[in-house]
């Protein structure tokens, strides 16, 4: 019963959202697929009817994850790859590459503490992407995103494969949290809520624009400030709740799957696909910035402006810029070290 309902629902959703009867073949790779984010993300991508090939890569334990996920009766064929010698095969022919690889945060650890380890991992993976699938859309989850996206850009520039339209920092979890927290406070159906989140993907660089939230709730300023703080500290909330035994893996996997799905829809020509993402941008004076972007057949079709901001949001915007600028510059400097 579940199978027939799922297939029927998937088919109806594809037609409703403007897909042709024949859905294009799309290969998606998850790099870091055996990790805390990677495993649930692999599961969610296996359930996505837009994926025809799913390549799961990690430095260890990927064959088991791939075997497990491959038994699910959905469209995509699954293959597991382990170790650097198999990375090229995992990447060949990819349309979308999702990178959750890296070490998780632990109590007392900031995203910046992760920098040296995760920056090195990202640099190596992006070098392989430049070689084996230079035209793929790259979805960067590995933290600190404010630095790893600029690292990726520099690696691609050196390889002469950089296309600013095809590199994304996945900030969707900030949007997911903002929607959830807003719906709870405003007493509205979370499924109807939309909240743009701009800036970056760490601490005060995360700026939810609750003044633009829909449906409108006219919450008092103290509630808006509390919601903003909770959205900014959402990752820390989970790390502390797990008492040192993990970070936000499940919700991050969900957010990563949502954004990857949007990228696939854009590639397939579905109109008006808009999500927030950390991309190369001229919205502010900073070279990278998260805002709403329209996705299409080439990745980013249009980087959208910030729209009207409240005074509190204007202050937040100015406050975040120095920290975000520093994180971006740190990434660029790391990438250009020999």
Tab-separated table of C-alpha atoms in Angstrom:
chain	number	residue	atom	x	y	z
A	1	UNK	CA	0.000	0.000	0.000
A	2	UNK	CA	2.780	2.445	0.959
A	3	UNK	CA	4.589	1.744	-2.307
A	4	UNK	CA	1.575	2.450	-4.515
A	5	UNK	CA	0.645	5.580	-2.582
A	6	UNK	CA	4.234	6.861	-2.707
A	7	UNK	CA	4.553	6.217	-6.430
A	8	UNK	CA	1.216	7.832	-7.152
A	9	UNK	CA	2.005	10.856	-4.996
A	10	UNK	CA	5.442	11.241	-6.561
A	11	UNK	CA	3.990	11.087	-10.055
A	12	UNK	CA	1.264	13.597	-9.295
A	13	UNK	CA	3.781	15.948	-7.656
A	14	UNK	CA	6.058	15.788	-10.698
A	15	UNK	CA	3.203	16.675	-13.021
A	16	UNK	CA	1.857	19.351	-10.694
A	17	UNK	CA	5.263	21.007	-10.464
A	18	UNK	CA	5.695	21.195	-14.202
A	19	UNK	CA	7.824	18.152	-14.988
A	20	UNK	CA	7.560	16.428	-18.332
A	21	UNK	CA	6.368	12.824	-18.346
A	22	UNK	CA	9.955	11.600	-18.826
A	23	UNK	CA	12.072	12.842	-15.925
A	24	UNK	CA	15.701	13.481	-16.998
A	25	UNK	CA	18.501	11.219	-15.831
A	26	UNK	CA	20.384	12.923	-13.000
A	27	UNK	CA	23.429	11.697	-11.091
A	28	UNK	CA	23.958	12.994	-7.562
A	29	UNK	CA	27.017	12.356	-5.392
A	30	UNK	CA	27.189	12.666	-1.618
A	31	UNK	CA	30.772	13.175	-0.411
A	32	UNK	CA	30.980	12.168	3.230
A	33	UNK	CA	28.121	9.713	2.899
A	34	UNK	CA	29.069	7.532	5.871
A	35	UNK	CA	28.982	10.383	8.385
A	36	UNK	CA	26.337	11.739	10.718
A	37	UNK	CA	24.849	14.018	8.066
A	38	UNK	CA	25.827	11.876	5.096
A	39	UNK	CA	23.862	8.758	6.043
A	40	UNK	CA	20.436	10.377	6.520
A	41	UNK	CA	21.150	12.604	3.508
A	42	UNK	CA	21.890	9.517	1.414
A	43	UNK	CA	18.566	8.049	2.540
A	44	UNK	CA	16.651	11.210	1.632
A	45	UNK	CA	18.322	11.503	-1.782
A	46	UNK	CA	17.497	7.838	-2.464
A	47	UNK	CA	13.835	8.743	-1.885
A	48	UNK	CA	13.989	11.657	-4.340
A	49	UNK	CA	12.339	10.628	-7.652
A	50	UNK	CA	14.483	13.130	-9.595
A	51	UNK	CA	17.674	11.161	-8.858
A	52	UNK	CA	18.524	8.325	-11.265
A	53	UNK	CA	22.059	7.571	-10.016
A	54	UNK	CA	23.232	8.067	-6.440
A	55	UNK	CA	26.972	7.895	-5.762
A	56	UNK	CA	27.952	7.619	-2.105
A	57	UNK	CA	31.568	8.419	-1.221
A	58	UNK	CA	33.588	8.477	1.987
A	59	UNK	CA	37.023	7.474	3.247
A	60	UNK	CA	35.548	4.431	5.045
A	61	UNK	CA	32.331	2.440	5.593
A	62	UNK	CA	30.585	3.545	2.406
A	63	UNK	CA	29.945	0.061	0.979
A	64	UNK	CA	27.717	-0.771	3.946
A	65	UNK	CA	25.770	2.481	3.704
A	66	UNK	CA	25.340	1.998	-0.044
A	67	UNK	CA	24.177	-1.607	0.344
A	68	UNK	CA	21.656	-0.605	2.991
A	69	UNK	CA	20.225	2.337	1.042
A	70	UNK	CA	20.230	0.421	-2.259
A	71	UNK	CA	17.526	-1.959	-0.989
A	72	UNK	CA	14.974	0.863	-0.937
A	73	UNK	CA	12.506	0.489	-3.804
A	74	UNK	CA	12.880	3.910	-5.377
A	75	UNK	CA	14.125	5.084	-8.758
A	76	UNK	CA	17.848	5.634	-8.278
A	77	UNK	CA	20.631	3.104	-8.624
A	78	UNK	CA	23.104	3.328	-5.760
A	79	UNK	CA	26.862	2.782	-5.801
A	80	UNK	CA	29.306	3.121	-2.906
A	81	UNK	CA	32.876	4.357	-3.265
A	82	UNK	CA	35.571	4.311	-0.601
A	83	UNK	CA	38.980	5.989	-0.511
A	84	UNK	CA	40.642	8.572	-2.714
A	85	UNK	CA	41.361	6.088	-5.500
A	86	UNK	CA	37.599	5.704	-6.080
A	87	UNK	CA	36.667	9.387	-5.775
A	88	UNK	CA	36.983	10.077	-9.501
A	89	UNK	CA	34.587	7.292	-10.389
A	90	UNK	CA	32.079	8.588	-7.841
A	91	UNK	CA	32.196	12.057	-9.398
A	92	UNK	CA	32.213	11.253	-13.114
A	93	UNK	CA	29.035	12.434	-14.827
A	94	UNK	CA	27.561	14.123	-11.748
A	95	UNK	CA	24.913	16.809	-12.104
A	96	UNK	CA	24.892	17.707	-8.401
A	97	UNK	CA	27.591	17.101	-5.786
A	98	UNK	CA	26.640	17.495	-2.119
A	99	UNK	CA	29.503	17.865	0.378
A	100	UNK	CA	28.707	17.138	4.044
A	101	UNK	CA	32.247	15.739	4.596
A	102	UNK	CA	34.199	16.813	7.643
A	103	UNK	CA	34.256	16.545	11.417
A	104	UNK	CA	31.235	17.624	13.500
A	105	UNK	CA	31.174	20.284	16.171
A	106	UNK	CA	31.586	19.294	19.808
A	107	UNK	CA	30.526	21.196	22.946
A	108	UNK	CA	32.464	24.436	23.288
A	109	UNK	CA	33.653	24.239	19.692
A	110	UNK	CA	32.757	27.057	17.313
A	111	UNK	CA	32.436	26.587	13.589
A	112	UNK	CA	35.737	28.399	13.334
A	113	UNK	CA	37.449	25.717	15.437
A	114	UNK	CA	36.611	23.259	12.692
A	115	UNK	CA	38.361	25.339	10.113
A	116	UNK	CA	41.764	23.723	9.667
A	117	UNK	CA	40.446	20.162	9.447
A	118	UNK	CA	37.412	20.768	7.281
A	119	UNK	CA	39.122	23.335	5.055
A	120	UNK	CA	41.718	20.772	4.060
A	121	UNK	CA	39.061	18.149	3.344
A	122	UNK	CA	37.042	20.579	1.218
A	123	UNK	CA	40.091	21.725	-0.720
A	124	UNK	CA	40.937	18.148	-1.696
A	125	UNK	CA	37.387	17.233	-2.674
A	126	UNK	CA	36.954	20.374	-4.778
A	127	UNK	CA	40.191	19.656	-6.635
A	128	UNK	CA	38.673	16.304	-7.622
A	129	UNK	CA	35.376	17.937	-8.633
A	130	UNK	CA	37.285	20.345	-10.889
A	131	UNK	CA	38.915	17.354	-12.571
A	132	UNK	CA	36.064	14.861	-12.861
A	133	UNK	CA	32.792	16.848	-12.999
A	134	UNK	CA	33.609	20.546	-13.523
A	135	UNK	CA	30.064	21.371	-14.665
A	136	UNK	CA	28.263	19.942	-11.630
A	137	UNK	CA	26.318	22.075	-9.184
A	138	UNK	CA	28.226	21.972	-5.886
A	139	UNK	CA	26.219	22.105	-2.650
A	140	UNK	CA	28.583	22.913	0.231
A	141	UNK	CA	27.436	21.743	3.664
A	142	UNK	CA	30.856	21.319	5.310
A	143	UNK	CA	31.397	23.944	7.982
A	144	UNK	CA	32.387	26.692	8.323
A	145	UNK	CA	30.372	27.438	5.170
A	146	UNK	CA	31.348	31.124	5.359
A	147	UNK	CA	34.913	29.967	4.612
A	148	UNK	CA	34.520	26.657	2.752
A	149	UNK	CA	32.559	28.232	-0.122
A	150	UNK	CA	35.328	30.794	-0.785
A	151	UNK	CA	37.873	27.943	-0.548
A	152	UNK	CA	35.947	26.000	-3.190
A	153	UNK	CA	35.753	29.076	-5.421
A	154	UNK	CA	39.524	29.585	-5.243
A	155	UNK	CA	40.215	25.913	-6.004
A	156	UNK	CA	37.938	26.080	-9.048
A	157	UNK	CA	39.521	29.352	-10.197
A	158	UNK	CA	42.983	27.760	-10.081
A	159	UNK	CA	41.664	24.836	-12.107
A	160	UNK	CA	39.973	27.295	-14.518
A	161	UNK	CA	36.624	25.615	-14.013
A	162	UNK	CA	34.961	28.210	-11.773
A	163	UNK	CA	31.391	29.136	-12.617
A	164	UNK	CA	29.860	31.355	-9.937
A	165	UNK	CA	26.404	30.093	-10.881
A	166	UNK	CA	27.252	26.540	-9.819
A	167	UNK	CA	28.647	26.935	-6.308
A	168	UNK	CA	26.274	27.092	-3.335
A	169	UNK	CA	26.685	27.270	0.413
A	170	UNK	CA	23.743	25.372	1.869
A	171	UNK	CA	22.124	27.691	4.421
A	172	UNK	CA	18.735	26.000	4.199
A	173	UNK	CA	18.874	24.783	7.798
A	174	UNK	CA	18.765	28.409	8.951
A	175	UNK	CA	15.593	28.863	6.899
A	176	UNK	CA	14.110	25.614	8.227
A	177	UNK	CA	14.761	26.710	11.806
A	178	UNK	CA	13.439	30.223	11.241
A	179	UNK	CA	10.223	28.815	9.765
A	180	UNK	CA	9.763	26.360	12.631
A	181	UNK	CA	10.447	28.868	15.407
A	182	UNK	CA	8.311	31.580	13.781
A	183	UNK	CA	5.365	29.223	13.281
A	184	UNK	CA	5.509	28.192	16.934
A	185	UNK	CA	5.524	31.760	18.198
A	186	UNK	CA	2.970	33.102	15.699
A	187	UNK	CA	0.661	30.079	16.150
A	188	UNK	CA	0.396	29.462	12.396
A	189	UNK	CA	0.706	26.341	10.253
A	190	UNK	CA	4.416	25.810	9.663
A	191	UNK	CA	3.698	24.437	6.188
A	192	UNK	CA	2.419	27.876	5.174
A	193	UNK	CA	5.383	29.816	6.583
A	194	UNK	CA	8.135	31.451	4.568
A	195	UNK	CA	11.053	33.343	6.128
A	196	UNK	CA	14.066	34.530	4.113
A	197	UNK	CA	17.402	34.204	5.912
A	198	UNK	CA	20.363	36.213	4.636
A	199	UNK	CA	23.999	36.880	5.486
A	200	UNK	CA	26.100	33.847	6.302
A	201	UNK	CA	25.855	30.522	8.118
A	202	UNK	CA	27.330	31.026	11.587
A	203	UNK	CA	26.255	32.923	14.682
A	204	UNK	CA	25.472	36.594	14.147
A	205	UNK	CA	26.112	36.292	10.391
A	206	UNK	CA	22.759	34.479	10.217
A	207	UNK	CA	20.077	37.134	9.732
A	208	UNK	CA	16.472	35.932	9.488
A	209	UNK	CA	14.227	38.592	7.957
A	210	UNK	CA	11.155	38.105	10.123
A	211	UNK	CA	9.765	41.437	8.902
A	212	UNK	CA	9.229	39.673	5.556
A	213	UNK	CA	7.837	36.468	7.060
A	214	UNK	CA	4.533	35.178	5.763
A	215	UNK	CA	1.856	34.803	6.926
A	216	UNK	CA	2.223	38.148	8.697
A	217	UNK	CA	1.877	37.915	12.488
A	218	UNK	CA	2.899	41.384	13.776
A	219	UNK	CA	4.949	39.922	16.621
A	220	UNK	CA	6.375	42.361	19.203
A	221	UNK	CA	10.023	43.358	18.834
A	222	UNK	CA	11.136	41.346	21.852
A	223	UNK	CA	9.747	38.195	20.233
A	224	UNK	CA	11.523	38.999	16.958
A	225	UNK	CA	14.810	39.470	18.808
A	226	UNK	CA	14.343	36.187	20.683
A	227	UNK	CA	13.478	34.332	17.460
A	228	UNK	CA	16.529	35.824	15.740
A	229	UNK	CA	18.814	34.763	18.589
A	230	UNK	CA	17.378	31.259	18.647
A	231	UNK	CA	17.818	30.900	14.877
A	232	UNK	CA	21.421	32.080	15.146
A	233	UNK	CA	22.117	29.688	18.037
A	234	UNK	CA	20.156	26.734	16.645
A	235	UNK	CA	23.264	24.631	16.039
A	236	UNK	CA	24.545	25.231	19.562
A	237	UNK	CA	21.128	24.300	20.963
A	238	UNK	CA	21.379	20.871	19.350
A	239	UNK	CA	25.046	20.327	20.276
A	240	UNK	CA	24.257	21.056	23.936
A	241	UNK	CA	21.111	18.894	23.905
A	242	UNK	CA	23.143	15.963	22.577
A	243	UNK	CA	25.623	16.482	25.424
A	244	UNK	CA	28.745	16.093	23.361
A	245	UNK	CA	27.541	13.087	21.406
A	246	UNK	CA	26.733	14.843	18.137
A	247	UNK	CA	25.602	17.950	16.331
A	248	UNK	CA	22.661	18.873	14.102
A	249	UNK	CA	22.885	15.926	11.730
A	250	UNK	CA	19.276	14.932	11.039
A	251	UNK	CA	17.873	18.418	10.514
A	252	UNK	CA	20.937	19.320	8.423
A	253	UNK	CA	20.415	16.254	6.246
A	254	UNK	CA	16.788	17.282	5.745
A	255	UNK	CA	17.802	20.833	4.833
A	256	UNK	CA	20.500	19.536	2.469
A	257	UNK	CA	17.975	17.295	0.738
A	258	UNK	CA	15.527	20.194	0.361
A	259	UNK	CA	18.175	22.368	-1.294
A	260	UNK	CA	19.460	19.577	-3.547
A	261	UNK	CA	15.882	18.930	-4.668
A	262	UNK	CA	15.540	22.623	-5.568
A	263	UNK	CA	18.750	22.429	-7.610
A	264	UNK	CA	17.465	19.366	-9.471
A	265	UNK	CA	14.161	21.091	-10.212
A	266	UNK	CA	16.042	24.079	-11.570
A	267	UNK	CA	18.214	21.861	-13.779
A	268	UNK	CA	15.078	20.177	-15.089
A	269	UNK	CA	13.536	23.497	-16.102
A	270	UNK	CA	10.905	23.890	-13.396
A	271	UNK	CA	10.123	27.632	-13.251
A	272	UNK	CA	10.330	29.959	-10.242
A	273	UNK	CA	12.452	27.787	-7.967
A	274	UNK	CA	13.702	30.177	-5.279
A	275	UNK	CA	15.777	29.263	-2.214
A	276	UNK	CA	18.192	31.086	0.071
A	277	UNK	CA	21.868	30.209	-0.429
A	278	UNK	CA	25.369	31.548	0.246
A	279	UNK	CA	26.698	32.454	-3.194
A	280	UNK	CA	28.959	34.889	-5.019
A	281	UNK	CA	27.000	38.089	-4.799
A	282	UNK	CA	26.828	41.831	-5.397
A	283	UNK	CA	23.898	42.300	-3.003
A	284	UNK	CA	26.346	43.846	-0.512
A	285	UNK	CA	29.991	44.894	-0.770
A	286	UNK	CA	31.018	41.387	0.355
A	287	UNK	CA	32.023	38.904	-2.382
A	288	UNK	CA	29.814	36.135	-0.970
A	289	UNK	CA	26.471	36.548	0.742
A	290	UNK	CA	23.379	34.474	1.455
A	291	UNK	CA	20.117	35.727	0.008
A	292	UNK	CA	17.272	34.407	-2.079
A	293	UNK	CA	18.396	33.026	-5.445
A	294	UNK	CA	16.391	31.857	-8.429
A	295	UNK	CA	17.587	28.465	-9.647
A	296	UNK	CA	17.544	27.263	-13.233
A	297	UNK	CA	19.211	25.088	-15.860
A	298	UNK	CA	22.634	26.630	-15.225
A	299	UNK	CA	22.414	26.865	-11.443
A	300	UNK	CA	21.918	30.428	-10.237
A	301	UNK	CA	19.727	32.300	-12.694
A	302	UNK	CA	19.372	35.398	-10.535
A	303	UNK	CA	20.596	36.578	-7.149
A	304	UNK	CA	17.683	38.439	-5.595
A	305	UNK	CA	17.960	41.563	-3.460
A	306	UNK	CA	17.270	41.844	0.247
A	307	UNK	CA	13.966	43.702	-0.025
A	308	UNK	CA	12.750	46.122	2.690
A	309	UNK	CA	14.396	45.647	6.084
A	310	UNK	CA	13.257	46.699	9.539
A	311	UNK	CA	15.537	48.934	11.592
A	312	UNK	CA	16.510	45.924	13.724
A	313	UNK	CA	17.437	43.966	10.571
A	314	UNK	CA	19.422	46.903	9.165
A	315	UNK	CA	21.429	46.980	12.381
A	316	UNK	CA	21.921	43.221	12.196
A	317	UNK	CA	23.103	43.488	8.613
A	318	UNK	CA	25.783	46.021	9.482
A	319	UNK	CA	26.810	44.043	12.565
A	320	UNK	CA	27.350	40.795	10.662
A	321	UNK	CA	29.508	42.224	7.874
A	322	UNK	CA	32.884	42.410	9.684
A	323	UNK	CA	32.671	38.803	10.915
A	324	UNK	CA	31.486	37.493	7.561
A	325	UNK	CA	34.196	39.457	5.745
A	326	UNK	CA	36.830	37.944	8.034
A	327	UNK	CA	35.561	34.397	7.452
A	328	UNK	CA	35.532	34.858	3.681
A	329	UNK	CA	39.065	36.263	3.694
A	330	UNK	CA	40.243	33.401	5.904
A	331	UNK	CA	38.936	30.897	3.367
A	332	UNK	CA	40.559	32.666	0.434
A	333	UNK	CA	43.887	32.861	2.284
A	334	UNK	CA	43.777	29.143	3.145
A	335	UNK	CA	42.985	28.154	-0.442
A	336	UNK	CA	45.907	30.144	-1.789
A	337	UNK	CA	48.465	28.596	0.555
A	338	UNK	CA	50.704	26.114	-1.233
